[in-house]
Tab-separated table of C-alpha atoms and ligand atoms in Angstrom:
chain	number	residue	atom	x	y	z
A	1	UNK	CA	99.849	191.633	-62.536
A	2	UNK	CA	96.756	193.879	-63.066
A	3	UNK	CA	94.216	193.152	-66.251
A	4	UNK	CA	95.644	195.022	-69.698
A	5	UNK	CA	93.184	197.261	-71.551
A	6	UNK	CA	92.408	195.762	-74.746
A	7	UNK	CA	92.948	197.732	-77.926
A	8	UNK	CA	92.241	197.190	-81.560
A	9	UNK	CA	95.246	196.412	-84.157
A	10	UNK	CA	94.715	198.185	-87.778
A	11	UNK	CA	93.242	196.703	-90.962
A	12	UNK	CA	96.960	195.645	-92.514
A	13	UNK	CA	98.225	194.504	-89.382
A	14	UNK	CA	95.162	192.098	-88.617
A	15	UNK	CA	95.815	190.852	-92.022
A	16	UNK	CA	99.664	190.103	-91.926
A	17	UNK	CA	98.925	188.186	-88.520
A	18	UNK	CA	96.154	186.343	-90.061
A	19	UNK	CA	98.207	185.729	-93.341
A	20	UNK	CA	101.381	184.525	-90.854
A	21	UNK	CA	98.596	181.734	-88.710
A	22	UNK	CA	97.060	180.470	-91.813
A	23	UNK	CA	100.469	179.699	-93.292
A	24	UNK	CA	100.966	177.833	-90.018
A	25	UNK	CA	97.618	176.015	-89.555
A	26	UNK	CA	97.749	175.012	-93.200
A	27	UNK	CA	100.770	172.248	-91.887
A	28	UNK	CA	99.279	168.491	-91.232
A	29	UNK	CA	101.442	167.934	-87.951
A	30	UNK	CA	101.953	168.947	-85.282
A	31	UNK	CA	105.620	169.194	-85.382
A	32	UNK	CA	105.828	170.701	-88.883
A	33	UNK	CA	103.165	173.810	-86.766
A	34	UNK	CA	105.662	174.262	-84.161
A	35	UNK	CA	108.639	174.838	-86.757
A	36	UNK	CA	107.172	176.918	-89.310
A	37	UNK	CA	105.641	179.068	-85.934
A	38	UNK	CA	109.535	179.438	-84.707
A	39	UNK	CA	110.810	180.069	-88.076
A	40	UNK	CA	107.947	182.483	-89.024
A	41	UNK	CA	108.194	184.031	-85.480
A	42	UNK	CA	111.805	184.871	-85.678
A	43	UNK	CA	111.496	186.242	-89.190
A	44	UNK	CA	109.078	188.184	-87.950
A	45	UNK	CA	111.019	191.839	-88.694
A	46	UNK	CA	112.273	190.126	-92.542
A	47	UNK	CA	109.978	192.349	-94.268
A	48	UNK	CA	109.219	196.386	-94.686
A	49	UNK	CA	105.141	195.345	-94.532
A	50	UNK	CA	106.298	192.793	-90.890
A	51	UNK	CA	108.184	195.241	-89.294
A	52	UNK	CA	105.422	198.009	-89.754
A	53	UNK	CA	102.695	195.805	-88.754
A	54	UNK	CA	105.041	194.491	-84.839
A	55	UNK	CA	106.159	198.542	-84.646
A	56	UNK	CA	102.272	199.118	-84.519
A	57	UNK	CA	101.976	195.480	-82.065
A	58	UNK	CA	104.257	196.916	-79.664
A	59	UNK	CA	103.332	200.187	-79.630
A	60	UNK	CA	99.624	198.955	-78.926
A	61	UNK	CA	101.061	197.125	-75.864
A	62	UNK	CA	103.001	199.941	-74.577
A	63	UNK	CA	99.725	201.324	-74.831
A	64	UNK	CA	97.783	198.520	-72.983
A	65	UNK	CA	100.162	198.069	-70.020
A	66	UNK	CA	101.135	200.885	-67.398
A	67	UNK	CA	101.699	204.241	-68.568
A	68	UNK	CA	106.176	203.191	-68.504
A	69	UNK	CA	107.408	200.494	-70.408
A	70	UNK	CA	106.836	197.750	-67.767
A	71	UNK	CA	106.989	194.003	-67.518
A	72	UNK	CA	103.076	193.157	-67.171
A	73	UNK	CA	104.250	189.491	-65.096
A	74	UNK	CA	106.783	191.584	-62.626
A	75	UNK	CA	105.643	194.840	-62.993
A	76	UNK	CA	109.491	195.797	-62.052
A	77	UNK	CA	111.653	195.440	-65.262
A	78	UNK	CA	111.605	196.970	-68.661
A	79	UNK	CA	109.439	195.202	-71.081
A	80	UNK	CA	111.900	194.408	-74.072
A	81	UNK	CA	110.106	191.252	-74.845
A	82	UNK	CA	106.802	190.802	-77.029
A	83	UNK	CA	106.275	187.280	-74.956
A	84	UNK	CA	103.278	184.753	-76.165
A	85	UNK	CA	101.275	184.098	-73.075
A	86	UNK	CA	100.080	180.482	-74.782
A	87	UNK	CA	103.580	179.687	-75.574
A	88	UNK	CA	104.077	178.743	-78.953
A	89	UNK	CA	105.902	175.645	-79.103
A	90	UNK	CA	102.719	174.014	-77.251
A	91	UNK	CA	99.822	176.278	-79.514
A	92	UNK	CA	101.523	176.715	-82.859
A	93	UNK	CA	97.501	177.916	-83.663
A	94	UNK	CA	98.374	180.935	-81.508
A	95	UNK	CA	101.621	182.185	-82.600
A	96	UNK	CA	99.905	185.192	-84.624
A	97	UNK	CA	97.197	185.944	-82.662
A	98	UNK	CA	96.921	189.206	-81.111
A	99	UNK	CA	95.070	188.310	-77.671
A	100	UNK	CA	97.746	185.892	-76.701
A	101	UNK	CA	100.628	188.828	-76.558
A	102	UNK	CA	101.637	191.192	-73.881
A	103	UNK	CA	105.216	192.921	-72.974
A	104	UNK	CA	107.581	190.975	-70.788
A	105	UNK	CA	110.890	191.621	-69.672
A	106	UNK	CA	113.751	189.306	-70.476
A	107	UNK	CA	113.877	187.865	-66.868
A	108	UNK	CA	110.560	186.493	-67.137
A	109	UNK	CA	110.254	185.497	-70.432
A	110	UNK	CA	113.234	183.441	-70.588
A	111	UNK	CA	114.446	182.708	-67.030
A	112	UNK	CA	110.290	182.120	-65.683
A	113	UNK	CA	107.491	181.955	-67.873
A	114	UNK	CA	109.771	180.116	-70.870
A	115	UNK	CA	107.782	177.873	-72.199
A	116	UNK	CA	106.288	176.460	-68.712
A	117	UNK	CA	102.777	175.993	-69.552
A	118	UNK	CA	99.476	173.880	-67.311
A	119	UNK	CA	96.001	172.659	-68.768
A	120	UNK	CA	93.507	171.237	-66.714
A	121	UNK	CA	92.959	167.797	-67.728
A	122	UNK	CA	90.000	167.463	-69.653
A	123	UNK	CA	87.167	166.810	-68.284
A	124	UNK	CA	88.561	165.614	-64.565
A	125	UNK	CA	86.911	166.176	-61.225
A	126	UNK	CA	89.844	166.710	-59.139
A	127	UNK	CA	91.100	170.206	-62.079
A	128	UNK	CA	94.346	167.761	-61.959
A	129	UNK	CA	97.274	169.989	-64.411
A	130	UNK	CA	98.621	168.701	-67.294
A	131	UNK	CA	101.478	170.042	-68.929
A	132	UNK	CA	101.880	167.837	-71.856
A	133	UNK	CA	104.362	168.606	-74.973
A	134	UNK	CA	101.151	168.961	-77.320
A	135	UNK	CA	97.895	170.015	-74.848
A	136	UNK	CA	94.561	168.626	-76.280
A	137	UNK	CA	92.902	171.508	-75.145
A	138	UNK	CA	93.910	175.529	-74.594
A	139	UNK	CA	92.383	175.381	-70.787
A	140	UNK	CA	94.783	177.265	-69.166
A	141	UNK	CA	96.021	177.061	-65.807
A	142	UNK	CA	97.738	180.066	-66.236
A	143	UNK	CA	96.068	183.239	-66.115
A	144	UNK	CA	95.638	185.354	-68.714
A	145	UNK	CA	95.810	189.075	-67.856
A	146	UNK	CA	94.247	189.977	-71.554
A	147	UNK	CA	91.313	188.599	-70.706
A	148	UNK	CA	91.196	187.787	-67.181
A	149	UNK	CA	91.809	190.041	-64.083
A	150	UNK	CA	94.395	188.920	-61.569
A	151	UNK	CA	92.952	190.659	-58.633
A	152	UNK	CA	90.330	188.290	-58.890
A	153	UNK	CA	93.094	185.668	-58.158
A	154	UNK	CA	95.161	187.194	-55.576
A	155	UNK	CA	95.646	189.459	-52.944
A	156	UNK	CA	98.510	191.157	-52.080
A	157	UNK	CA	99.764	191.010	-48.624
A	158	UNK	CA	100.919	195.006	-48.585
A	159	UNK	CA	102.682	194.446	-45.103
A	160	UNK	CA	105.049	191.527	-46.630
A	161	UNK	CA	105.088	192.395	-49.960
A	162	UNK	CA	103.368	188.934	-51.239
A	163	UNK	CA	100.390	187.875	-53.502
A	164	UNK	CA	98.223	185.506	-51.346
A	165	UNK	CA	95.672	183.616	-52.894
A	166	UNK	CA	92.049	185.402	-53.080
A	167	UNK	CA	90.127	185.291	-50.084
A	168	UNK	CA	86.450	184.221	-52.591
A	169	UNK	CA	89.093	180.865	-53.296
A	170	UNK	CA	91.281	180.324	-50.284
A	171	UNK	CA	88.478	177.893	-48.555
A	172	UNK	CA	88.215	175.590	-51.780
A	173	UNK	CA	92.082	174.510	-53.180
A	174	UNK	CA	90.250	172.052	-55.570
A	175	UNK	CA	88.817	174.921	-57.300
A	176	UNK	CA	90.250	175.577	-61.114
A	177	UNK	CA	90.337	179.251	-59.753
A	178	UNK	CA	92.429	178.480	-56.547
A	179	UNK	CA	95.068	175.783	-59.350
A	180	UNK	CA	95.305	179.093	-61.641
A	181	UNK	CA	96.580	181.356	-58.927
A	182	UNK	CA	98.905	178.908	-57.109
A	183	UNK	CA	100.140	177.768	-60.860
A	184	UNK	CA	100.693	181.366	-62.376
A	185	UNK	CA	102.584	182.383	-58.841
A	186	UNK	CA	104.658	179.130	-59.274
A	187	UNK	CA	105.597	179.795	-63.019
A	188	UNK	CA	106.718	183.456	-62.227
A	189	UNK	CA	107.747	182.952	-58.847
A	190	UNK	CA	106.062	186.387	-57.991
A	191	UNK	CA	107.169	185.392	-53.997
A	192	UNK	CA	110.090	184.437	-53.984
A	193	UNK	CA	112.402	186.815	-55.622
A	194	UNK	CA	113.208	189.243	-53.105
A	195	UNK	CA	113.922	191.895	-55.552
A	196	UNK	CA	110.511	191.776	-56.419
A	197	UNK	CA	109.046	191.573	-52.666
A	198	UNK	CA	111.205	194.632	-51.887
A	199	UNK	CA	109.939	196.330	-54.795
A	200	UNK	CA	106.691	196.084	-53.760
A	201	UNK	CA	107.100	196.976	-50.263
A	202	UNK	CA	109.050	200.113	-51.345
A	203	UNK	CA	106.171	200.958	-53.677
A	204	UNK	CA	103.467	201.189	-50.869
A	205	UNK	CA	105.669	203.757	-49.366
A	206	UNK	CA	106.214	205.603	-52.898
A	207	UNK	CA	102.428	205.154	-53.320
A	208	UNK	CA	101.360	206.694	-50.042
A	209	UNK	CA	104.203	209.508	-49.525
A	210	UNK	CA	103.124	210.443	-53.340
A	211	UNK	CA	99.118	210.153	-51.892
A	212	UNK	CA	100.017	213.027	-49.092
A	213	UNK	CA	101.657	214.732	-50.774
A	214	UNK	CA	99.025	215.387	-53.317
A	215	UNK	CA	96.505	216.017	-50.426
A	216	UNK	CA	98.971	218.651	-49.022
A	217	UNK	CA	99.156	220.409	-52.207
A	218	UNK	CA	95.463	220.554	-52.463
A	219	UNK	CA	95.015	221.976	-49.186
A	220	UNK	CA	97.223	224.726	-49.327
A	221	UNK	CA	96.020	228.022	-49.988
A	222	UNK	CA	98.932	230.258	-49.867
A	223	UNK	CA	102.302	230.124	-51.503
A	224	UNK	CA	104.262	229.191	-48.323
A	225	UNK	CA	101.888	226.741	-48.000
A	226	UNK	CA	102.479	225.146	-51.051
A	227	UNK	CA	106.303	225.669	-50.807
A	228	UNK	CA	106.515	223.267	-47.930
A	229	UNK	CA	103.747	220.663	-49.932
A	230	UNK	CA	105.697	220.541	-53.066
A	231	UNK	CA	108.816	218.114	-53.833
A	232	UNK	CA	111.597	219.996	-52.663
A	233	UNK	CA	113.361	219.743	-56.227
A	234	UNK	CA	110.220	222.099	-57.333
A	235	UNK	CA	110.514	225.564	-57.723
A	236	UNK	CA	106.919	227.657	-57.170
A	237	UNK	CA	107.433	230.181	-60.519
A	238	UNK	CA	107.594	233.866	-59.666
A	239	UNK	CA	105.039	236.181	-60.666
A	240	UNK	CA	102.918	233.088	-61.662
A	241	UNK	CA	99.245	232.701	-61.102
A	242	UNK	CA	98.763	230.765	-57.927
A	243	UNK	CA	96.097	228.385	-58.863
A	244	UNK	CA	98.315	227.711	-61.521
A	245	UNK	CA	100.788	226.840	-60.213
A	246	UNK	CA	98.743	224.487	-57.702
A	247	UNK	CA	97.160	222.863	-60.616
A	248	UNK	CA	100.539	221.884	-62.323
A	249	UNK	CA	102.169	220.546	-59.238
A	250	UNK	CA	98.952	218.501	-58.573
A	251	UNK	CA	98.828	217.286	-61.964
A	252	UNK	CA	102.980	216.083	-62.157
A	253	UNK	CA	102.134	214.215	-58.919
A	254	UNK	CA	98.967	212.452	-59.818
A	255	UNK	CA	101.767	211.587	-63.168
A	256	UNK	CA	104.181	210.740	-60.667
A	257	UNK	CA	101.611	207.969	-59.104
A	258	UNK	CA	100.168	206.725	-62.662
A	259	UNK	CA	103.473	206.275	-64.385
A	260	UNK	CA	105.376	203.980	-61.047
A	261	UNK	CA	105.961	200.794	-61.129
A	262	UNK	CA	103.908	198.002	-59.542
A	263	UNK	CA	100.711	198.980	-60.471
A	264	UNK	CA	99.158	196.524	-58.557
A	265	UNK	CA	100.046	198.060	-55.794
A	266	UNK	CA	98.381	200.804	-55.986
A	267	UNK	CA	95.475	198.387	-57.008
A	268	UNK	CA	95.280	197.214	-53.869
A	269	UNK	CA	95.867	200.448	-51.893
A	270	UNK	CA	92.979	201.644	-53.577
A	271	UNK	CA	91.033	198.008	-52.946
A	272	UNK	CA	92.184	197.537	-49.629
A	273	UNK	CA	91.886	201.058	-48.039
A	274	UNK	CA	88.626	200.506	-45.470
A	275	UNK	CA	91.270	198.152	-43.509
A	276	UNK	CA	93.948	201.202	-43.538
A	277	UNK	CA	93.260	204.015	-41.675
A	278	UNK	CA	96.097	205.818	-43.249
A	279	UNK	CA	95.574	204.868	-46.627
A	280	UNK	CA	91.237	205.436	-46.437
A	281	UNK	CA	92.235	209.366	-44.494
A	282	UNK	CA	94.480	210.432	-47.743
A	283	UNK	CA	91.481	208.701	-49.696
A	284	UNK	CA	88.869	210.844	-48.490
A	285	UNK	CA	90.838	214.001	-48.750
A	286	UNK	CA	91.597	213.327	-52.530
A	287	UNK	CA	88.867	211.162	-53.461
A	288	UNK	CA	89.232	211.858	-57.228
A	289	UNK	CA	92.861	208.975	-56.572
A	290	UNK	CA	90.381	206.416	-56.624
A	291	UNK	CA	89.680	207.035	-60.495
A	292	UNK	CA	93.808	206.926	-61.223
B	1	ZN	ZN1	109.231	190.720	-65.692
């Protein structure tokens, strides 16, 4: 999970989501909020003005996430889901609004996240979790990646493949800080699908093969040179300018790195790197990665 960009939403679209909530927080119960949210959410595409206004939502996510069409919990699937991070059969009052949506995949929206959802009990000492049918307060436990970063959360163990908890939290497990991690890697059980832990430890490889190669193109400075640096799918264009042609491969591989999947690794390649001789080398000879 790595923090989403935030973007702004255009003047009709703000409207139609404001129109949708009022129509919602108008309701005297409880119950009557939660069924008018479902009903309004699922009619959501019902009219010309609706389906303009979630073509723009999803687009703007797209746009938020990483550069492919990614789940922003696993970073591993496609995104096919506009998923409320507030779920709302608990906060019917946030059904419409724009900072509690980001893409999910089908996996976690319906198999993890659902509508699994902690508050810290008001006002306790010990940051105890609630996770009450109607929460008398929206102080999550989970975090919020449109507002809040995850990095300041976790770790990731690049060896294993696994988010630990942040090293600023580890030494205090009472802390609301240290709840929110362990609760958000419960919900999406981020550890314990291997397909996921695999993922990521095939990524660092991606991420770091990708890394050299870059640096390899860079310092070549004759054609051969850059034959034997390039993928071996390229083709070096005859009769083409060589600096050129170095540019363009340099540019499809620094796409090649900002367009993979699990983002966060890369995150912490670039975060971790003084403990990584390997990593911190290709780092210093293409300093301008730290930027991507
Ligand atoms: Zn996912």
């Amino acid at each position: 999970m790595i923090q989403l960009t935030s973007k702004t939403l255009k003047g009709p679209t703000i409207q139609l989501l404001a129109d949708k909530q009022s129509r919602i927080n108008s309701l005297p119960t409880f119950v009557k909020q939660t069924k008018k949210a479902k009903t309004l959410w699922n009619g959501k595409r019902g009219s010309v003005a609706s389906r303009t206004a979630f073509t723009e939502i999803k687009s703007k996510l797209i746009g938020m996430s990483v550069g492919v069409e990614l789940c922003n919990y696993c970073e591993n699937n496609e995104a096919t889901d506009i998923e409320h991070i507030f779920p709302k059969s608990k906060f019917p009052n946030k059904t419409f609004i724009w900072e509690n949506y980001l893409l999910a995949c089908r996996t976690c929206n319906t198999d993890y996240k659902s509508n699994k959802f902690a508050i810290f009990v008001p006002e306790d000492s010990n940051n105890r979790l609630d996770v009450v049918a109607q929460p008398p307060t929206d102080d999550s436990a989970f975090i919020n990646p449109q507002t809040e970063n995850p990095l300041d959360f976790f770790l990731l163990n690049l060896q294993r493949g696994v988010f630990t908890i942040h090293p600023d939290l580890i030494n205090n497990p009472q802390s609301r800080g240290y709840l929110k991690a362990g609760y958000t890697l419960e919900v999406l059980a981020l550890n314990t699908r291997d397909a996921l832990v695999n993922a990521r430890k095939s990524a660092v490889k991606y991420y770091l093969d990708r890394l050299e190669r870059y640096t390899k193109i860079k310092a070549s400075t004759t054609v051969e040179t850059l034959e034997i640096a390039i993928d071996p799918l390229e083709e070096i264009i005859d009769n083409a300018l060589f600096d050129t042609e170095k540019a363009r491969f340099l540019a499809a591989v620094k796409q090649e790195i900002q367009t993979y999947a699990h983002p966060t690794v890369w995150e912490e390649l670039k975060r971790q790197k003084e403990n990584l001789p390997r990593t911190n080398h290709l780092f210093q000879q293409a300093p301008e990665a730290s930027d991507w």
